[in-house]
PDB file of C-alpha atoms in Angstrom:
ATOM      1  CA  MET A   1     117.112 -60.873 121.761  1.00 49.00           C
ATOM      2  CA  GLU A   2     113.759 -60.997 120.033  1.00 52.00           C
ATOM      3  CA  VAL A   3     111.633 -58.092 119.175  1.00 49.00           C
ATOM      4  CA  ARG A   4     107.944 -59.171 118.811  1.00 51.00           C
ATOM      5  CA  ASP A   5     106.487 -56.280 116.735  1.00 52.00           C
ATOM      6  CA  ALA A   6     107.280 -52.798 115.526  1.00 52.00           C
ATOM      7  CA  VAL A   7     106.164 -51.028 118.699  1.00 51.00           C
ATOM      8  CA  SER A   8     108.396 -53.204 121.140  1.00 58.00           C
ATOM      9  CA  ALA A   9     112.070 -52.902 121.893  1.00 62.00           C
ATOM     10  CA  PRO A  10     114.248 -54.799 124.297  1.00 65.00           C
ATOM     11  CA  ASP A  11     114.617 -53.439 127.880  1.00 66.00           C
ATOM     12  CA  ALA A  12     117.678 -53.570 129.977  1.00 68.00           C
ATOM     13  CA  ASP A  13     117.196 -57.391 130.718  1.00 75.00           C
ATOM     14  CA  GLY A  14     116.734 -58.102 127.064  1.00 70.00           C
ATOM     15  CA  ARG A  15     112.943 -58.792 127.163  1.00 70.00           C
ATOM     16  CA  PRO A  16     110.761 -56.908 124.593  1.00 67.00           C
ATOM     17  CA  ARG A  17     108.697 -54.047 125.967  1.00 66.00           C
ATOM     18  CA  ARG A  18     106.463 -51.468 124.462  1.00 62.00           C
ATOM     19  CA  ILE A  19     108.078 -48.114 123.867  1.00 63.00           C
ATOM     20  CA  THR A  20     105.102 -46.352 122.379  1.00 63.00           C
ATOM     21  CA  ARG A  21     101.431 -45.965 123.250  1.00 61.00           C
ATOM     22  CA  ARG A  22     100.347 -47.245 119.845  1.00 64.00           C
ATOM     23  CA  PHE A  23      98.375 -50.509 119.990  1.00 61.00           C
ATOM     24  CA  PRO A  24     100.105 -53.644 118.822  1.00 61.00           C
ATOM     25  CA  LEU A  25      99.278 -55.152 115.473  1.00 65.00           C
ATOM     26  CA  PHE A  26      97.778 -58.309 117.219  1.00 65.00           C
ATOM     27  CA  THR A  27      96.123 -58.176 120.595  1.00 64.00           C
ATOM     28  CA  ARG A  28      96.809 -61.173 122.796  1.00 66.00           C
ATOM     29  CA  ASP A  29      94.105 -60.706 125.440  1.00 64.00           C
ATOM     30  CA  THR A  30      91.286 -58.337 126.435  1.00 64.00           C
ATOM     31  CA  ALA A  31      91.646 -55.604 129.007  1.00 65.00           C
ATOM     32  CA  ARG A  32      88.926 -55.230 131.780  1.00 68.00           C
ATOM     33  CA  PRO A  33      86.844 -52.097 131.024  1.00 71.00           C
ATOM     34  CA  GLU A  34      87.677 -48.965 132.947  1.00 70.00           C
ATOM     35  CA  GLY A  35      85.802 -49.197 136.253  1.00 72.00           C
ATOM     36  CA  GLY A  36      84.994 -52.797 135.786  1.00 70.00           C
ATOM     37  CA  GLY A  37      86.435 -54.021 139.089  1.00 70.00           C
ATOM     38  CA  ARG A  38      84.398 -55.075 142.148  1.00 70.00           C
ATOM     39  CA  ALA A  39      81.966 -52.458 143.409  1.00 74.00           C
ATOM     40  CA  ALA A  40      82.612 -53.676 147.025  1.00 75.00           C
ATOM     41  CA  PRO A  41      85.646 -55.195 148.733  1.00 75.00           C
ATOM     42  CA  GLY A  42      86.667 -58.758 147.687  1.00 71.00           C
ATOM     43  CA  ASP A  43      85.609 -60.297 151.006  1.00 76.00           C
ATOM     44  CA  ALA A  44      82.054 -59.182 150.550  1.00 77.00           C
ATOM     45  CA  PRO A  45      79.428 -61.649 149.376  1.00 79.00           C
ATOM     46  CA  ALA A  46      78.978 -61.907 145.582  1.00 74.00           C
ATOM     47  CA  PRO A  47      75.633 -59.987 145.420  1.00 78.00           C
ATOM     48  CA  ALA A  48      77.233 -57.021 147.290  1.00 80.00           C
ATOM     49  CA  ARG A  49      80.164 -56.871 145.000  1.00 81.00           C
ATOM     50  CA  GLN A  50      77.808 -56.503 142.012  1.00 87.00           C
ATOM     51  CA  TRP A  51      75.196 -54.244 143.523  1.00 90.00           C
ATOM     52  CA  PRO A  52      75.083 -51.696 140.613  1.00 92.00           C
ATOM     53  CA  LEU A  53      74.153 -54.439 138.043  1.00 93.00           C
ATOM     54  CA  LEU A  54      71.689 -56.047 140.486  1.00 94.00           C
ATOM     55  CA  ALA A  55      69.923 -52.695 141.074  1.00 95.00           C
ATOM     56  CA  VAL A  56      69.600 -52.030 137.330  1.00 97.00           C
ATOM     57  CA  LEU A  57      68.469 -55.565 136.656  1.00 96.00           C
ATOM     58  CA  SER A  58      65.979 -55.576 139.516  1.00 97.00           C
ATOM     59  CA  ALA A  59      64.388 -52.228 138.181  1.00 98.00           C
ATOM     60  CA  VAL A  60      64.240 -53.593 134.633  1.00 97.00           C
ATOM     61  CA  GLY A  61      62.629 -56.866 135.878  1.00 97.00           C
ATOM     62  CA  LEU A  62      60.117 -54.930 137.923  1.00 97.00           C
ATOM     63  CA  GLY A  63      59.346 -52.802 134.853  1.00 97.00           C
ATOM     64  CA  LEU A  64      58.831 -55.922 132.705  1.00 97.00           C
ATOM     65  CA  LEU A  65      56.614 -57.349 135.297  1.00 97.00           C
ATOM     66  CA  LEU A  66      54.455 -54.144 135.385  1.00 97.00           C
ATOM     67  CA  THR A  67      54.381 -54.270 131.572  1.00 95.00           C
ATOM     68  CA  ALA A  68      53.164 -57.767 131.634  1.00 96.00           C
ATOM     69  CA  PHE A  69      50.409 -56.860 134.077  1.00 96.00           C
ATOM     70  CA  ASP A  70      49.040 -54.242 131.695  1.00 91.00           C
ATOM     71  CA  ALA A  71      50.669 -51.111 133.225  1.00 93.00           C
ATOM     72  CA  PHE A  72      52.846 -50.830 130.178  1.00 92.00           C
ATOM     73  CA  ARG A  73      53.495 -47.068 130.430  1.00 95.00           C
ATOM     74  CA  ILE A  74      54.693 -47.229 134.067  1.00 96.00           C
ATOM     75  CA  GLY A  75      56.654 -50.373 133.318  1.00 97.00           C
ATOM     76  CA  LEU A  76      58.365 -48.807 130.285  1.00 96.00           C
ATOM     77  CA  LEU A  77      59.177 -45.680 132.250  1.00 97.00           C
ATOM     78  CA  LEU A  78      60.785 -47.821 135.002  1.00 97.00           C
ATOM     79  CA  ILE A  79      62.898 -49.630 132.404  1.00 98.00           C
ATOM     80  CA  GLY A  80      64.065 -46.334 130.837  1.00 98.00           C
ATOM     81  CA  VAL A  81      64.740 -44.736 134.300  1.00 98.00           C
ATOM     82  CA  ALA A  82      66.726 -47.915 135.256  1.00 98.00           C
ATOM     83  CA  LEU A  83      68.933 -47.436 132.131  1.00 98.00           C
ATOM     84  CA  LEU A  84      69.382 -43.694 132.917  1.00 98.00           C
ATOM     85  CA  GLY A  85      70.323 -44.730 136.449  1.00 97.00           C
ATOM     86  CA  ALA A  86      72.907 -47.111 135.010  1.00 97.00           C
ATOM     87  CA  ALA A  87      74.374 -44.279 132.992  1.00 97.00           C
ATOM     88  CA  GLY A  88      74.428 -42.055 136.176  1.00 97.00           C
ATOM     89  CA  MET A  89      76.158 -44.825 138.133  1.00 95.00           C
ATOM     90  CA  ARG A  90      78.679 -45.456 135.317  1.00 94.00           C
ATOM     91  CA  TRP A  91      79.452 -41.723 135.349  1.00 94.00           C
ATOM     92  CA  LEU A  92      79.683 -41.124 139.112  1.00 94.00           C
ATOM     93  CA  LEU A  93      81.017 -44.356 140.647  1.00 90.00           C
ATOM     94  CA  PRO A  94      84.665 -45.297 140.250  1.00 87.00           C
ATOM     95  CA  ARG A  95      83.898 -49.052 140.240  1.00 87.00           C
ATOM     96  CA  VAL A  96      80.547 -50.592 139.042  1.00 88.00           C
ATOM     97  CA  GLY A  97      81.439 -54.259 138.552  1.00 86.00           C
ATOM     98  CA  MET A  98      79.916 -56.055 135.636  1.00 88.00           C
ATOM     99  CA  LEU A  99      77.813 -52.865 134.635  1.00 90.00           C
ATOM    100  CA  ALA A 100      80.914 -51.751 132.947  1.00 89.00           C
ATOM    101  CA  VAL A 101      81.025 -53.341 129.524  1.00 88.00           C
ATOM    102  CA  ARG A 102      82.982 -51.101 127.313  1.00 87.00           C
ATOM    103  CA  SER A 103      84.841 -47.872 127.875  1.00 88.00           C
ATOM    104  CA  ARG A 104      83.241 -45.380 130.450  1.00 90.00           C
ATOM    105  CA  PHE A 105      82.236 -42.933 127.699  1.00 92.00           C
ATOM    106  CA  THR A 106      80.699 -45.547 125.506  1.00 93.00           C
ATOM    107  CA  ASP A 107      78.776 -47.148 128.386  1.00 94.00           C
ATOM    108  CA  ILE A 108      77.440 -43.800 129.487  1.00 95.00           C
ATOM    109  CA  VAL A 109      76.284 -42.726 126.041  1.00 96.00           C
ATOM    110  CA  THR A 110      74.732 -46.126 125.294  1.00 97.00           C
ATOM    111  CA  TYR A 111      72.794 -46.356 128.590  1.00 97.00           C
ATOM    112  CA  ALA A 112      71.775 -42.718 128.425  1.00 98.00           C
ATOM    113  CA  VAL A 113      70.521 -42.832 124.799  1.00 97.00           C
ATOM    114  CA  LEU A 114      68.659 -46.157 125.216  1.00 97.00           C
ATOM    115  CA  GLY A 115      67.112 -44.938 128.521  1.00 97.00           C
ATOM    116  CA  GLY A 116      66.166 -41.587 127.100  1.00 96.00           C
ATOM    117  CA  VAL A 117      64.499 -43.117 123.997  1.00 94.00           C
ATOM    118  CA  ILE A 118      62.552 -45.623 126.100  1.00 95.00           C
ATOM    119  CA  VAL A 119      61.266 -42.856 128.385  1.00 95.00           C
ATOM    120  CA  LEU A 120      60.456 -40.659 125.458  1.00 92.00           C
ATOM    121  CA  LEU A 121      58.489 -43.350 123.593  1.00 89.00           C
ATOM    122  CA  ALA A 122      56.742 -44.445 126.811  1.00 92.00           C
ATOM    123  CA  LEU A 123      55.644 -40.907 127.337  1.00 91.00           C
ATOM    124  CA  MET A 124      54.375 -40.636 123.726  1.00 87.00           C
ATOM    125  CA  ALA A 125      52.572 -44.074 123.558  1.00 84.00           C
ATOM    126  CA  GLN A 126      48.994 -44.192 122.452  1.00 80.00           C
ATOM    127  CA  PRO A 127      46.192 -44.030 123.674  1.00 84.00           C
ATOM    128  CA  ARG A 128      46.172 -40.736 125.588  1.00 85.00           C
ATOM    129  CA  PRO A 129      49.956 -39.883 125.415  1.00 84.00           C
ATOM    130  CA  TRP A 130      51.380 -37.961 128.292  1.00 87.00           C
ATOM    131  CA  LEU A 131      53.663 -36.056 126.025  1.00 85.00           C
ATOM    132  CA  GLU A 132      52.731 -34.726 122.684  1.00 84.00           C
ATOM    133  CA  ILE A 133      55.390 -33.324 120.279  1.00 82.00           C
ATOM    134  CA  PRO A 134      53.680 -31.504 117.366  1.00 80.00           C
ATOM    135  CA  PHE A 135      56.698 -31.855 115.034  1.00 79.00           C
ATOM    136  CA  LEU A 136      56.612 -35.595 115.365  1.00 73.00           C
ATOM    137  CA  ASP A 137      52.830 -35.800 115.063  1.00 72.00           C
ATOM    138  CA  ASP A 138      52.967 -33.691 111.802  1.00 75.00           C
ATOM    139  CA  ALA A 139      55.783 -35.984 110.504  1.00 74.00           C
ATOM    140  CA  LEU A 140      53.615 -38.974 111.216  1.00 68.00           C
ATOM    141  CA  HIS A 141      50.581 -37.505 109.439  1.00 70.00           C
ATOM    142  CA  PHE A 142      52.788 -36.744 106.420  1.00 71.00           C
ATOM    143  CA  THR A 143      54.372 -40.052 106.205  1.00 73.00           C
ATOM    144  CA  VAL A 144      51.792 -42.602 107.222  1.00 68.00           C
ATOM    145  CA  ARG A 145      48.451 -41.026 107.053  1.00 57.00           C
ATOM    146  CA  SER A 146      48.593 -39.441 103.616  1.00 51.00           C
TER     147      SER A 146
END
């Protein structure tokens, strides 16, 4: 009978098994992120199984294309909205395929913060910003222009 680490104990057959929920001292492999399974059944074609990731990547690609063709504000808004959509899909859908990278909470926060910041900066971009926040303009005057 061999006990591998402090959180394992032998079961009825003599094999070591975990008896606590604490993590072992050394990990031996990586678990799939929560919700990281296929987004469609296994017999579906590969693109259909990864439709959430393809939707986000398509929107980001279109946003980059618009940005390259000098419609930068619309392109950046599309990229930010795509990331916000990724956060929404990660929150609402049980399985999102390869869109799941980390834990559900971390993915949602990361996608939402990055998408929100990109949208906010796109709305405030010069010349002729669509959104003006006086506090930020005053801070800019104080730090850069004085």
